[in-house]
PDB file of C-alpha atoms in Angstrom:
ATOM      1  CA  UNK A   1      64.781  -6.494  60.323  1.00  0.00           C
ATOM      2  CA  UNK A   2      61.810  -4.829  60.253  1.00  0.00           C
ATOM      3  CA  UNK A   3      62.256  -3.109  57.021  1.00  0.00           C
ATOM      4  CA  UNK A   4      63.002  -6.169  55.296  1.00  0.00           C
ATOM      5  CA  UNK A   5      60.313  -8.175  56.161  1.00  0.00           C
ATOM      6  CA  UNK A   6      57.621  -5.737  56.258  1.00  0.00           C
ATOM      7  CA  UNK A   7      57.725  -2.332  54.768  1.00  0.00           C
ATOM      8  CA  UNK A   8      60.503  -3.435  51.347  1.00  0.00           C
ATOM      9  CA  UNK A   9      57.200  -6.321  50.485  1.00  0.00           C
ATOM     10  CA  UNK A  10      54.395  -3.877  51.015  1.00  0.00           C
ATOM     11  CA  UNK A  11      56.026  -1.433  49.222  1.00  0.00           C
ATOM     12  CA  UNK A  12      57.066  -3.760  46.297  1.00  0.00           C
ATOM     13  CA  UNK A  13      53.550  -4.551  46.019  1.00  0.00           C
ATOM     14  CA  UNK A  14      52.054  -1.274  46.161  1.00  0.00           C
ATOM     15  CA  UNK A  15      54.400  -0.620  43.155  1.00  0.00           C
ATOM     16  CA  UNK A  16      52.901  -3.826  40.943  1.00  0.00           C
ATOM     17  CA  UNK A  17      49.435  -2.858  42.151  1.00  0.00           C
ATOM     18  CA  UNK A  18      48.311  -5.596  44.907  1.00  0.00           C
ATOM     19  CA  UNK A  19      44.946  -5.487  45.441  1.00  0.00           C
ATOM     20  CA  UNK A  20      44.554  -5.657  49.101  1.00  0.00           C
ATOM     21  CA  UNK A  21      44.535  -2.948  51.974  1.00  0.00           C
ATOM     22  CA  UNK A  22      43.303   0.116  50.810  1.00  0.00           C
ATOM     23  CA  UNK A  23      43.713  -0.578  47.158  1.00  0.00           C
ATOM     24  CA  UNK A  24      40.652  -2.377  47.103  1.00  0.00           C
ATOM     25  CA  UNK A  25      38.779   0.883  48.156  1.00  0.00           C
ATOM     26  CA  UNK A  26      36.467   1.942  44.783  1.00  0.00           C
ATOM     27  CA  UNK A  27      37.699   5.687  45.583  1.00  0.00           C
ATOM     28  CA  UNK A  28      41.224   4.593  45.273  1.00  0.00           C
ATOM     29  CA  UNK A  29      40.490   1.919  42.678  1.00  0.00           C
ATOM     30  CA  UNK A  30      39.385   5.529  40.771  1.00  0.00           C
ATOM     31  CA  UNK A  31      43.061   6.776  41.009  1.00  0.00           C
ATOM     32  CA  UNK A  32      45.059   3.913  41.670  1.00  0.00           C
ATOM     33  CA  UNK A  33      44.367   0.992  39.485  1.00  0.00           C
ATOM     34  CA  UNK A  34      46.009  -1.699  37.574  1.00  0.00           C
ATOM     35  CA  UNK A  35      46.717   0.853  34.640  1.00  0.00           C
ATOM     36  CA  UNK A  36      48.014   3.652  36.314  1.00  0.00           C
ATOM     37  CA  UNK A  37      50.147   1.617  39.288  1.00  0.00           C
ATOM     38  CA  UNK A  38      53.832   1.652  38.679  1.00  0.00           C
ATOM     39  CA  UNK A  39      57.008   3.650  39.515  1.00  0.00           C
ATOM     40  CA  UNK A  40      60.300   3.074  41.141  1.00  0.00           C
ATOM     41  CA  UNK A  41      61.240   4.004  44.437  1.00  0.00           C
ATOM     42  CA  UNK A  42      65.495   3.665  46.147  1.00  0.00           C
ATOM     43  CA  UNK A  43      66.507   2.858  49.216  1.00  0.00           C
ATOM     44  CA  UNK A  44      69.161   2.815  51.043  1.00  0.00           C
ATOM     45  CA  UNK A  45      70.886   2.142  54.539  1.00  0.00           C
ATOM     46  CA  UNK A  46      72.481   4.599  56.373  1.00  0.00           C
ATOM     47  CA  UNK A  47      75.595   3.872  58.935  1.00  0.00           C
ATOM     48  CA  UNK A  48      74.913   3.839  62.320  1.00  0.00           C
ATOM     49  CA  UNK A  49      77.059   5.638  64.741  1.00  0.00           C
ATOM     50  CA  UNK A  50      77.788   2.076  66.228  1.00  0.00           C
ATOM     51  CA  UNK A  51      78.568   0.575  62.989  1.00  0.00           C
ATOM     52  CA  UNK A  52      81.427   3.214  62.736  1.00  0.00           C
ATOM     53  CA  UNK A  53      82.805   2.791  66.116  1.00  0.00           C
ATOM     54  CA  UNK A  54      82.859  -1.151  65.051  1.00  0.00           C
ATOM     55  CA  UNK A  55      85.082  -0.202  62.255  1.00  0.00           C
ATOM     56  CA  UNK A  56      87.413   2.440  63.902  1.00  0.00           C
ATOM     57  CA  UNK A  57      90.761   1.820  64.150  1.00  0.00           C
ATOM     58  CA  UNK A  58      93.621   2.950  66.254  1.00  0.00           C
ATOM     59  CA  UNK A  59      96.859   3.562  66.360  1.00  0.00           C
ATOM     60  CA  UNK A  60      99.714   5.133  69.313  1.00  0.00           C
ATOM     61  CA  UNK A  61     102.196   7.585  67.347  1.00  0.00           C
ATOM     62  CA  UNK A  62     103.337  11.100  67.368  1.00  0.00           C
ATOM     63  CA  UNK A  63     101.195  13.934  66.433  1.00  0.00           C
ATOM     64  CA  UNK A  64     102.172  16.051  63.213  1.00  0.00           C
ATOM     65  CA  UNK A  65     102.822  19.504  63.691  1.00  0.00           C
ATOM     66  CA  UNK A  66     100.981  21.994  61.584  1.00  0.00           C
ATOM     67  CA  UNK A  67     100.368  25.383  62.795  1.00  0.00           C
ATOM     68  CA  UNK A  68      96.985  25.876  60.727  1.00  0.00           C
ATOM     69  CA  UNK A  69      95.337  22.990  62.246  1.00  0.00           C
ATOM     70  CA  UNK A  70      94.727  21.617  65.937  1.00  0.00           C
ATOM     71  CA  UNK A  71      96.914  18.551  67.100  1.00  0.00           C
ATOM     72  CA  UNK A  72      93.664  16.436  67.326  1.00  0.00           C
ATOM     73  CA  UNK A  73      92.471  16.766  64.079  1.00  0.00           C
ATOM     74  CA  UNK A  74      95.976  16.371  62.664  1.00  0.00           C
ATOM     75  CA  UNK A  75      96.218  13.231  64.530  1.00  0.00           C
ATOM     76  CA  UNK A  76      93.112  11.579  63.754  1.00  0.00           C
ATOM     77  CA  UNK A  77      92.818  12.579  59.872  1.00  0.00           C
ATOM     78  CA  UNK A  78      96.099  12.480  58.659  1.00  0.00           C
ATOM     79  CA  UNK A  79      97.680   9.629  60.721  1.00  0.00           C
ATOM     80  CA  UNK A  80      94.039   7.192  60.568  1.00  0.00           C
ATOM     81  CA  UNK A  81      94.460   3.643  59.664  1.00  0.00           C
ATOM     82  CA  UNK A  82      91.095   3.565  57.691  1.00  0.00           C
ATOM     83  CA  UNK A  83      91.569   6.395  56.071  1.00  0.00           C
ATOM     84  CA  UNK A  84      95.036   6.119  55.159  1.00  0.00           C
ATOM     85  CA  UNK A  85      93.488   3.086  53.108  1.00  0.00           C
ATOM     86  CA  UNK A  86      91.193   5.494  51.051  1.00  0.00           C
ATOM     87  CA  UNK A  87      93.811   7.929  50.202  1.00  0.00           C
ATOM     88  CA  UNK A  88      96.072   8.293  47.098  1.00  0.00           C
ATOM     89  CA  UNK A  89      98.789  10.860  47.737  1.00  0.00           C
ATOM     90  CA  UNK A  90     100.701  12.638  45.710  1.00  0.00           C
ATOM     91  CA  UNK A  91     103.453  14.462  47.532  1.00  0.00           C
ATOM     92  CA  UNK A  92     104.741  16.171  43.812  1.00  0.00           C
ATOM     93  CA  UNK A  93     101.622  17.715  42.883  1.00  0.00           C
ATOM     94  CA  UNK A  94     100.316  18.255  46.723  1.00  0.00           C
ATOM     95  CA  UNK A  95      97.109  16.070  45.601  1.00  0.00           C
ATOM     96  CA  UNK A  96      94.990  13.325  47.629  1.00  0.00           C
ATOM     97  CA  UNK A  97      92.548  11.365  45.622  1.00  0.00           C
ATOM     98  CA  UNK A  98      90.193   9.446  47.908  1.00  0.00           C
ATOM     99  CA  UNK A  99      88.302   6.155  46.933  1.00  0.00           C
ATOM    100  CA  UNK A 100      85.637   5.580  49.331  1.00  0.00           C
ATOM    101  CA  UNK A 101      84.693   2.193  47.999  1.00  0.00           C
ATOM    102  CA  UNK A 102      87.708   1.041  50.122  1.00  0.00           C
ATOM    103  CA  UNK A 103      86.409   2.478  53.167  1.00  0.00           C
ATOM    104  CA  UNK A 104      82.765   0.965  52.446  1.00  0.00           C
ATOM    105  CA  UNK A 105      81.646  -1.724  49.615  1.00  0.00           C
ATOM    106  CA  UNK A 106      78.522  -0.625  47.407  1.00  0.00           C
ATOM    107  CA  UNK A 107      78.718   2.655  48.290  1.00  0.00           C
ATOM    108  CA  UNK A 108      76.722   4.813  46.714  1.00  0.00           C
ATOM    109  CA  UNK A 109      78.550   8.014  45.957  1.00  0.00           C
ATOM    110  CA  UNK A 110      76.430   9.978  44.330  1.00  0.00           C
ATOM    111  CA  UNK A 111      73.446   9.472  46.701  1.00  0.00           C
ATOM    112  CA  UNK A 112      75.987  10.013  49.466  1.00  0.00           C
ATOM    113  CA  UNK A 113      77.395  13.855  48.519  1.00  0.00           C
ATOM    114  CA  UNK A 114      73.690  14.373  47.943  1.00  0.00           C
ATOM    115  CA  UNK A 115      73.064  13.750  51.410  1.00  0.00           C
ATOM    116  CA  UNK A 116      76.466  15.467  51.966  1.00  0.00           C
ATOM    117  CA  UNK A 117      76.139  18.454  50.796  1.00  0.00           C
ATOM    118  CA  UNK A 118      72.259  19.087  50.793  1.00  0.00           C
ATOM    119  CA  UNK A 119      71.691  19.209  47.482  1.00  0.00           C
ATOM    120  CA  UNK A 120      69.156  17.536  44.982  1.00  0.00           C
ATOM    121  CA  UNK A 121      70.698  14.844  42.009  1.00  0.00           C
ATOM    122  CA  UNK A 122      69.837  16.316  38.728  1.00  0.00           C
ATOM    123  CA  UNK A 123      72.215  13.677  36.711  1.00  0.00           C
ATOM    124  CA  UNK A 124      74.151  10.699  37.557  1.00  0.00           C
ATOM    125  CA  UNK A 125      76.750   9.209  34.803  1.00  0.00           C
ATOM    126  CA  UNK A 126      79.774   6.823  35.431  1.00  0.00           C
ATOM    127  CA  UNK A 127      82.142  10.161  35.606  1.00  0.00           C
ATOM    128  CA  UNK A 128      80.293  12.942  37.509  1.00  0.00           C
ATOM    129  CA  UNK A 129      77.159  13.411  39.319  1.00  0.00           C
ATOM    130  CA  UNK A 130      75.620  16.873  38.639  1.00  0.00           C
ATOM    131  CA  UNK A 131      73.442  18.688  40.990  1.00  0.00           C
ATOM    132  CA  UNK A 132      69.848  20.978  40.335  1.00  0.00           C
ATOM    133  CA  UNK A 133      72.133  23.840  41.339  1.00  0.00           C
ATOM    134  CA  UNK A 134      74.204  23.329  38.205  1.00  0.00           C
ATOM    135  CA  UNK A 135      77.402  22.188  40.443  1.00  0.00           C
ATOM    136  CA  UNK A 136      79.056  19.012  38.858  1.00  0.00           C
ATOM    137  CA  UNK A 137      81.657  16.433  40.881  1.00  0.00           C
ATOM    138  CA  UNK A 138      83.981  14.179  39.370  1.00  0.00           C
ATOM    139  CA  UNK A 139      83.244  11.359  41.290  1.00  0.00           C
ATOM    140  CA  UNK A 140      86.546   9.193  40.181  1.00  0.00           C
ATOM    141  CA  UNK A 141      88.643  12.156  41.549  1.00  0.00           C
ATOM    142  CA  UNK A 142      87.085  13.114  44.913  1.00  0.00           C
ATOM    143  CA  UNK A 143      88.203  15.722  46.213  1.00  0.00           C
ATOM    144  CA  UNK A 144      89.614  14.873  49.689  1.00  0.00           C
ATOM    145  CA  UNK A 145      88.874  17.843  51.523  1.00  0.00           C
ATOM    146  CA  UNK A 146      84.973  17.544  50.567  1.00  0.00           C
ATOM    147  CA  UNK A 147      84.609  14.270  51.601  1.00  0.00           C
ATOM    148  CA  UNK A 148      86.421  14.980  54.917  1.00  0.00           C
ATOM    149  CA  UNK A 149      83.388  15.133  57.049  1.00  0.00           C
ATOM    150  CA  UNK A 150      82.486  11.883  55.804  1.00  0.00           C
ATOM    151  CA  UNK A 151      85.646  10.329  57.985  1.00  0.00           C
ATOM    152  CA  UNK A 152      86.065  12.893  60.566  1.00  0.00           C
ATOM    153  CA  UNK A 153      83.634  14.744  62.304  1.00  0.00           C
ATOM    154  CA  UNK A 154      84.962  17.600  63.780  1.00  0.00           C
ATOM    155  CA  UNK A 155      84.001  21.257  64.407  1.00  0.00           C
ATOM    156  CA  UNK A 156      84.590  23.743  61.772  1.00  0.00           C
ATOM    157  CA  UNK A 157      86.333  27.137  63.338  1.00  0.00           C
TER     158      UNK A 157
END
């Protein structure tokens, strides 16, 4: 609530140059005037551990039996209501597409492998995001084993 109300307007009106606070300084005014104010700035809320718990679902079944991977993280990724909503499988050419937007509405992919994967947006278009590191990602054909952290947090071996 607090970001709403107080920090979003203050910093909306540092942005079209309000002149209160300490932009009414004269050695600010110097720097920071009517002619040089401007910019853009994003923001963005992140998911609270609560706010997933909220939208966990569950499920009794059997577990699958895979000898490369532990029963519990069989269970919970491959057998998962809410993920199972995300998923497009493709038994004949062993593929999984994954659209997050089901799992979460205005999601912002790009920002969100950013965050992901620790890397720095150099280019965002409607097909791929590319990173400063050169790397690009289709972002209509996620991979489903990147974004697995995303839905499961587990320990890597």
């Amino acid at each position: 609530e607090h970001f709403w109300t107080i920090v979003l307007p203050r910093m909306k009106k540092v942005l079209f140059y309000d002149e209160s606070g300490i932009s009414k300084e004269k050695d600010v005014k110097e720097k920071y005037n009517e002619k040089t104010a401007g910019g853009f700035f994003k923001y963005y809320e992140l998911e609270q551990y609560e706010d997933t718990l909220r939208k966990t679902k569950y499920k009794d079944s059997y577990l699958f039996e895979n000898p490369n991977e532990d029963p519990y993280n069989q269970y919970i990724f491959l057998k998962d209501p809410k993920m199972l909503e995300a998923l497009e499988i493709n038994y004949k050419n062993n593929k999984v597409k994954v659209n997050l937007s089901k799992l979460y509405q205005n999601i912002d992919i790009p920002e969100t492998l950013s965050n992901l994967l620790g890397k720095w947006i150099k280019k965002i278009t409607a097909d791929y995001v590319e990173f400063e590191d050169g790397e690009r990602i289709d972002i209509k054909n996620l991979d489903c084993k990147l974004i697995k952290p995303l839905i499961w947090w587990c320990r890597k071996k």
